[in-house]
Short mmCIF file of C-alpha atoms in Angstrom, two decimals:
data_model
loop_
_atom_site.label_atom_id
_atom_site.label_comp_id
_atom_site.label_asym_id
_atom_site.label_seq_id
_atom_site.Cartn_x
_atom_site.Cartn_y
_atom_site.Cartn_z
CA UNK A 259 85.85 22.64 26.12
CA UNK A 260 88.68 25.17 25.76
CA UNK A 261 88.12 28.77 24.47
CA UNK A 262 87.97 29.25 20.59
CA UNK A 263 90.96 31.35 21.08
CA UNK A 264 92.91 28.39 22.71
CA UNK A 265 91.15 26.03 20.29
CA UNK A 266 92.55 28.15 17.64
CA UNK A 267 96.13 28.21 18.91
CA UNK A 268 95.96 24.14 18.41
CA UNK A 269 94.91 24.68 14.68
CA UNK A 270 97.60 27.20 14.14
CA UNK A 271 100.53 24.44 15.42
CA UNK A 272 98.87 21.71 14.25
CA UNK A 273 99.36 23.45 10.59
CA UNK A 274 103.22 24.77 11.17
CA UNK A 275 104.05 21.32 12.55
CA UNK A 276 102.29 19.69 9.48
CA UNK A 277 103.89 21.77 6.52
CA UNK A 278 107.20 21.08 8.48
CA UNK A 279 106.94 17.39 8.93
CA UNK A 280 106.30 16.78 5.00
CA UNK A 281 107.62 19.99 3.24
CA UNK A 282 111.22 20.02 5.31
CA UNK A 283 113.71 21.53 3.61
CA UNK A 284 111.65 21.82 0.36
CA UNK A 285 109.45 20.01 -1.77
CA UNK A 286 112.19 18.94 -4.43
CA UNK A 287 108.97 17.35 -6.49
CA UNK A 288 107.91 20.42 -7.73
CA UNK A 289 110.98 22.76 -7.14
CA UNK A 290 112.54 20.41 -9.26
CA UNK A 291 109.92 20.73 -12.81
CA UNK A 292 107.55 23.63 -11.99
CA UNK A 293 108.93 27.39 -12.55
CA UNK A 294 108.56 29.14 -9.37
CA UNK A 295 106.39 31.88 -10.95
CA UNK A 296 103.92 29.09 -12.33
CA UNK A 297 100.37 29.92 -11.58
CA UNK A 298 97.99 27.04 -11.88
CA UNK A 299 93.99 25.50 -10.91
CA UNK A 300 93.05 22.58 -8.73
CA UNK A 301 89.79 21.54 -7.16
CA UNK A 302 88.73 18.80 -4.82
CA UNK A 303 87.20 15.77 -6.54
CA UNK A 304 84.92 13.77 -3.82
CA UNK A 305 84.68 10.21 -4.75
CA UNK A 306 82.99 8.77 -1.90
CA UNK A 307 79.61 9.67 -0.02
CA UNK A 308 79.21 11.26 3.33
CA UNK A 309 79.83 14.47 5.16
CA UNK A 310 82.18 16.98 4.03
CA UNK A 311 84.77 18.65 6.73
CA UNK A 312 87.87 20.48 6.63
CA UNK A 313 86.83 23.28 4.21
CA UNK A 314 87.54 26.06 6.52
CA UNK A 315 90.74 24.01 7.87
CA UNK A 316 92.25 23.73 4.20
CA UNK A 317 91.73 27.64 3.67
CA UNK A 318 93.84 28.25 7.04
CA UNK A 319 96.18 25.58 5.30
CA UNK A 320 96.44 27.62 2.09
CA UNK A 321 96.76 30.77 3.79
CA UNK A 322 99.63 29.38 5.49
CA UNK A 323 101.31 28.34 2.56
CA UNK A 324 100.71 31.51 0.61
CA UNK A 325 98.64 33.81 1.27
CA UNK A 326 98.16 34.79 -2.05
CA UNK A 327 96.06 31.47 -2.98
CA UNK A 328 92.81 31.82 -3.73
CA UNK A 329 89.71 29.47 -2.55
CA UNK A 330 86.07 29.29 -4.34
CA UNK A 331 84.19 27.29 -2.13
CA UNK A 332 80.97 25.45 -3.72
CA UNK A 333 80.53 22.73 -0.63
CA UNK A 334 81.01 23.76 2.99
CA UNK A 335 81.78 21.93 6.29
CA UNK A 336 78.84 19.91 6.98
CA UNK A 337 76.68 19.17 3.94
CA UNK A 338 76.67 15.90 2.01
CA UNK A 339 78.62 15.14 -0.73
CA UNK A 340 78.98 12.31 -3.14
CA UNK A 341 80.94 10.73 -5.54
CA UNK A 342 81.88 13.49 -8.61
CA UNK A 343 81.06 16.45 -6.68
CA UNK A 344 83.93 19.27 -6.97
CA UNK A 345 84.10 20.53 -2.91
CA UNK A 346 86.36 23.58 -3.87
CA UNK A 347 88.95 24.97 -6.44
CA UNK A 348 92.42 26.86 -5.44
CA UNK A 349 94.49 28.93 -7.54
CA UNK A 350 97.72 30.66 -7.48
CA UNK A 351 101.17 29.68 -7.25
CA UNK A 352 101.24 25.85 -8.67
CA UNK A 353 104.26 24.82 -6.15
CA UNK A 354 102.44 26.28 -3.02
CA UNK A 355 99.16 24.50 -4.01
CA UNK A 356 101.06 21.45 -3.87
CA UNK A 357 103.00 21.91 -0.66
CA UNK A 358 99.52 22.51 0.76
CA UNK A 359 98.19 19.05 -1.08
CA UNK A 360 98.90 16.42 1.29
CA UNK A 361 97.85 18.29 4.53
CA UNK A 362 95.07 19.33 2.95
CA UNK A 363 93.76 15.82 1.60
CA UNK A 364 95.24 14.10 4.97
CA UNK A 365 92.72 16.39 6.81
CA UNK A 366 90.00 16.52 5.18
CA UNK A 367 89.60 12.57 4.44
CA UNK A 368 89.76 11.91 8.00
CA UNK A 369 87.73 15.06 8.78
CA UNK A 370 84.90 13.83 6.94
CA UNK A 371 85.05 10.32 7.80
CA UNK A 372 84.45 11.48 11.68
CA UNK A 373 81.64 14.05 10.50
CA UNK A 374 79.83 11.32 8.41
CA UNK A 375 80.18 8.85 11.86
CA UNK A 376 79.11 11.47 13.62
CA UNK A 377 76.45 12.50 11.73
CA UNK A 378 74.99 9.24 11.95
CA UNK A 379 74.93 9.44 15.35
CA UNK A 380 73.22 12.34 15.33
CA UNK A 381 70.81 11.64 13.15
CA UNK A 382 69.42 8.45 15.25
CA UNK A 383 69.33 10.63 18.08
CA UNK A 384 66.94 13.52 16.27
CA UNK A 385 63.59 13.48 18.16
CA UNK A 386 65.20 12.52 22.06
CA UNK A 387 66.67 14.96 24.55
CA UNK A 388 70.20 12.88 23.76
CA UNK A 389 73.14 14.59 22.16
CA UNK A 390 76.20 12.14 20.94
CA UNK A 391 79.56 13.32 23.07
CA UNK A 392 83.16 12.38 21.51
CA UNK A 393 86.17 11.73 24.06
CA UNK A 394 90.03 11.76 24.63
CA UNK A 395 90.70 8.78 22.16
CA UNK A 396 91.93 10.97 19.45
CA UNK A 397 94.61 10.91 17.05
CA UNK A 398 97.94 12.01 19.13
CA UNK A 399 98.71 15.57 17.67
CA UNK A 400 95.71 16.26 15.65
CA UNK A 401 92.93 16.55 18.74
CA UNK A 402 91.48 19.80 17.52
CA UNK A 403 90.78 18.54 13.94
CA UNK A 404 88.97 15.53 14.84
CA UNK A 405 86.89 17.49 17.61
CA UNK A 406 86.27 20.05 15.09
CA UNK A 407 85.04 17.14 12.98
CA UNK A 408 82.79 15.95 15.67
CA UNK A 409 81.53 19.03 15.56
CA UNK A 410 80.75 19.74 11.91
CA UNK A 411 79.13 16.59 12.03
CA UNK A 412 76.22 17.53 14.78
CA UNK A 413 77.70 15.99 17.55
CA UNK A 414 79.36 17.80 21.01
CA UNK A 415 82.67 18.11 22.49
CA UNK A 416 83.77 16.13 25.48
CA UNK A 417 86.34 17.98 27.50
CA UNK A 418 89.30 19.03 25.18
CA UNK A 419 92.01 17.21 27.14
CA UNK A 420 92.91 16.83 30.94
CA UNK A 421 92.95 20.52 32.12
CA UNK A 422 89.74 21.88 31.18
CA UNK A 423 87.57 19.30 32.91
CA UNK A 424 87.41 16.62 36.34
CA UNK A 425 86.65 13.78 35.21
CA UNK A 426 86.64 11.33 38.46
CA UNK A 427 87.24 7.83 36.61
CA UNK A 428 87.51 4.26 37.66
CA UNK A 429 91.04 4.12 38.69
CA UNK A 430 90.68 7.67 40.15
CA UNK A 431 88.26 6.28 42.56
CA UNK A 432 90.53 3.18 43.15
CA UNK A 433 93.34 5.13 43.93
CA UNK A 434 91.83 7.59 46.30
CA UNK A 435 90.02 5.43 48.12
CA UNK A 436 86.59 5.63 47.67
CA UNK A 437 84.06 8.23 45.58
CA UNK A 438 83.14 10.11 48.40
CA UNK A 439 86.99 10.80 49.05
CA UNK A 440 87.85 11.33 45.34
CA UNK A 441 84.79 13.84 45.23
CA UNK A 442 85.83 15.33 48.48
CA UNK A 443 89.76 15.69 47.96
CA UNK A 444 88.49 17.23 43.87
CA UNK A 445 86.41 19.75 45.79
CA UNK A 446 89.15 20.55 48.30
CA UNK A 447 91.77 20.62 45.68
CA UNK A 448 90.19 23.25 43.39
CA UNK A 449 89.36 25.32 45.82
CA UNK A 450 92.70 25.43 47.08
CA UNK A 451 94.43 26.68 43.72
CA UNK A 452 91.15 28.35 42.79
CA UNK A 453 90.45 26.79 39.95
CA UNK A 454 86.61 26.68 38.35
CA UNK A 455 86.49 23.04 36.29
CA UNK A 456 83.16 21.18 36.16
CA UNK A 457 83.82 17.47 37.48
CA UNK A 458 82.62 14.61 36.01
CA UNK A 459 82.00 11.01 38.07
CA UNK A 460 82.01 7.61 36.62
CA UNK A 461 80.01 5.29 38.56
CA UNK A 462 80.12 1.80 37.82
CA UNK A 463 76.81 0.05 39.18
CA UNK A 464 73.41 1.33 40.89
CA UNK A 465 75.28 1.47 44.14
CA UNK A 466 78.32 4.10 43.11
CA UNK A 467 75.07 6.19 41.59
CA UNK A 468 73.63 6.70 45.13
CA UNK A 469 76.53 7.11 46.54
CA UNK A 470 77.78 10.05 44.10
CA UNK A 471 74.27 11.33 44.90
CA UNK A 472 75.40 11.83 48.47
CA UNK A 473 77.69 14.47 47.80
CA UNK A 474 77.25 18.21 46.15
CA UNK A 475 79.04 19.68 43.48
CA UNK A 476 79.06 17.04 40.87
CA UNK A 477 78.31 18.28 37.66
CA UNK A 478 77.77 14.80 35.21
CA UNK A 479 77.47 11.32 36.18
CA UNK A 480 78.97 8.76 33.70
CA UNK A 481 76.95 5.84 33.73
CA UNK A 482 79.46 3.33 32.59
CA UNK A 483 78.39 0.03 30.69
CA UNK A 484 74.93 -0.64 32.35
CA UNK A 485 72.42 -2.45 30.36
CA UNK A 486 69.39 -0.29 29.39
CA UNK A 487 67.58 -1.59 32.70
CA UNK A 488 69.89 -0.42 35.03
CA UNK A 489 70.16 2.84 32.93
CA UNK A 490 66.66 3.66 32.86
CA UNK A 491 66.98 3.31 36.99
CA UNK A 492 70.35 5.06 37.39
CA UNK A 493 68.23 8.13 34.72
CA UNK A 494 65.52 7.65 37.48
CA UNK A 495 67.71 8.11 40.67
CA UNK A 496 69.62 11.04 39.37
CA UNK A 497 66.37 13.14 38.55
CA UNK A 498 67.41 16.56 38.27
CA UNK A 499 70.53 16.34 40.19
CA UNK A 500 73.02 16.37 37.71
CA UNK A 501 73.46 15.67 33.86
CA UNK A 502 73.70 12.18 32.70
CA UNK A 503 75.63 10.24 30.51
CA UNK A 504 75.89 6.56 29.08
CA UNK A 505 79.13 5.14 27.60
CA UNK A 506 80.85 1.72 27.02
CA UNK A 507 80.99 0.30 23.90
CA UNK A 508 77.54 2.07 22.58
CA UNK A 509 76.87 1.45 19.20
CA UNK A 510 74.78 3.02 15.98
CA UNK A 511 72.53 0.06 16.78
CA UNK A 512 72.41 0.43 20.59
CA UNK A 513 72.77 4.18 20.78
CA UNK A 514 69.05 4.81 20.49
CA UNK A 515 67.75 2.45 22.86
CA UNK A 516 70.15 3.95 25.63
CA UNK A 517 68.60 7.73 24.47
CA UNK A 518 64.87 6.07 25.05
CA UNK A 519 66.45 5.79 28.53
CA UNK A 520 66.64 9.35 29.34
CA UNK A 521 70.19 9.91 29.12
CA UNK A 522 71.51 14.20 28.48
CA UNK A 523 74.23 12.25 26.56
CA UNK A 524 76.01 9.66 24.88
CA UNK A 525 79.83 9.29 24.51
CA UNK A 526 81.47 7.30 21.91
CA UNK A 527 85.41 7.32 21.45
CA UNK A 528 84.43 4.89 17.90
CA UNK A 529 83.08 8.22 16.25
CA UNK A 530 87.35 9.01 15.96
CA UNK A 531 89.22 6.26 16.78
CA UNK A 532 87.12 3.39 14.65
CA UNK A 533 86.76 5.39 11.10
CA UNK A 534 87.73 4.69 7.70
CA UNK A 535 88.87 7.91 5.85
CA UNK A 536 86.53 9.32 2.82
CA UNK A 537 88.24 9.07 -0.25
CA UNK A 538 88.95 12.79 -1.64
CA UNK A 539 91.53 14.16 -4.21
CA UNK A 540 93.13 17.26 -5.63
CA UNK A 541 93.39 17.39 -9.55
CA UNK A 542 94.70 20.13 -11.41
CA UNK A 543 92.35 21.41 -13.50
#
């Protein structure tokens, strides 16, 4: 994963890009019927059940806004929350609470949905050596949030996005001819512009896993859609090697059987791509 400094940069234009894509040239709602020196009160109603997230993202949000708001926080990122619990309230200026709304609720519903997904994950997995990874299949433009998510919700981040990791895939292998050349021409090419990325290689059958074994410097081995036979022996072959990881349509219900294999970790692109967002609102108060 990137640095928390670079991971912080995303937040940052993820928020200016945000309040400019629904504020524009002004919010006309409440420009148009609220006195700009109105002060008012809102707090966030939860009406569903799961994990809260996006607490500390909606105080960046407000900050942005105005800086003059004001948060009281009463639930934070990662406990549970159901239906009539108040998450936070805001106060201040009544139109910049309501520029921040939208973002805020947009966020924070989908947020949570991924933390509670997550979460359930995680909570299968208590007991085994196996921690639940998410990947690349993300929301286009909101990455950080839904990693963050992930996060908040017990899992681990995957690598952040292409840069920060190898990740020797299917069609990589295709197209360079072979895993040992993919691994080799990887090797070759970091060296070469001196470059320090862990590499990851998918192997898809009990073969590819030996031959992956042949060569140094891998880091993970992505054991791609093998049943939980094949799994246990591909767990077996690597030893100590390298890390391990299972992915390929793995499921709440399947997810602990491929832990009782042996597996470092589990990736699952469902846990932000297949989510239905928690239902949240902001009432004035």
């Amino acid at each position: 994963m990137i640095s928390q400094t670079e991971f912080q940069k995303e937040i940052d234009i993820i928020i200016a890009n945000a309040i400019r894509e629904d504020v524009g040239a002004g919010d006309f709602s409440s420009l148009a019927c609220i006195p700009a020196t109105a002060e008012g009160k809102a707090k966030l109603l939860v009406k569903d059940t799961g994990i809260l997230a996006g607490v500390a993202f909606a105080k960046q949000v407000f900050a942005y806004v105005d800086a003059q708001l004001k948060v009281e926080v009463l639930i934070n990122d990662g406990e549970k929350i159901k239906p009539g619990d108040v998450a936070f309230y805001v106060s201040g200026n009544s139109q910049a609470i309501l520029k921040a709304e939208r973002l805020v609720l947009n966020a924070m519903q989908r947020m949570s949905a991924i933390a509670t997904k997550t979460n359930a994950f995680a909570s299968l997995l208590e007991g085994t050596k196996t921690k639940i990874l998410d990947t690349r299949k993300t929301t286009p433009g909101i990455r950080a949030l839904e990693k963050w998510a992930v996060k908040i919700g017990g899992g681990e981040n995957h690598r952040f996005a292409l840069y920060d990791m190898i990740m020797l895939k299917d069609n990589h292998i295709d197209f360079a001819g072979g895993i040992t050349k993919a691994i080799t021409k990887t090797k070759k090419y970091l060296a070469e512009n001196n470059l320090d990325l862990k590499i990851i290689v998918e192997a898809r059958d009990l073969n590819e896993i030996e031959e992956i074994l042949q060569n140094e410097g891998v880091f993970r081995i992505l054991i791609d859609n093998f049943n939980y036979e094949d799994t246990k022996k591909a767990v077996a072959m690597i030893g100590d090697t390298c890390l391990t990881e299972s992915s390929g349509g793995i499921t709440l219900e399947t997810a602990p059987k491929y832990a009782a294999c042996g597996v470092d970790y589990i990736s699952s692109g469902a846990l932000t791509h297949s989510v239905y967002n928690l239902d949240l609102s902001l009432k004035a108060v």
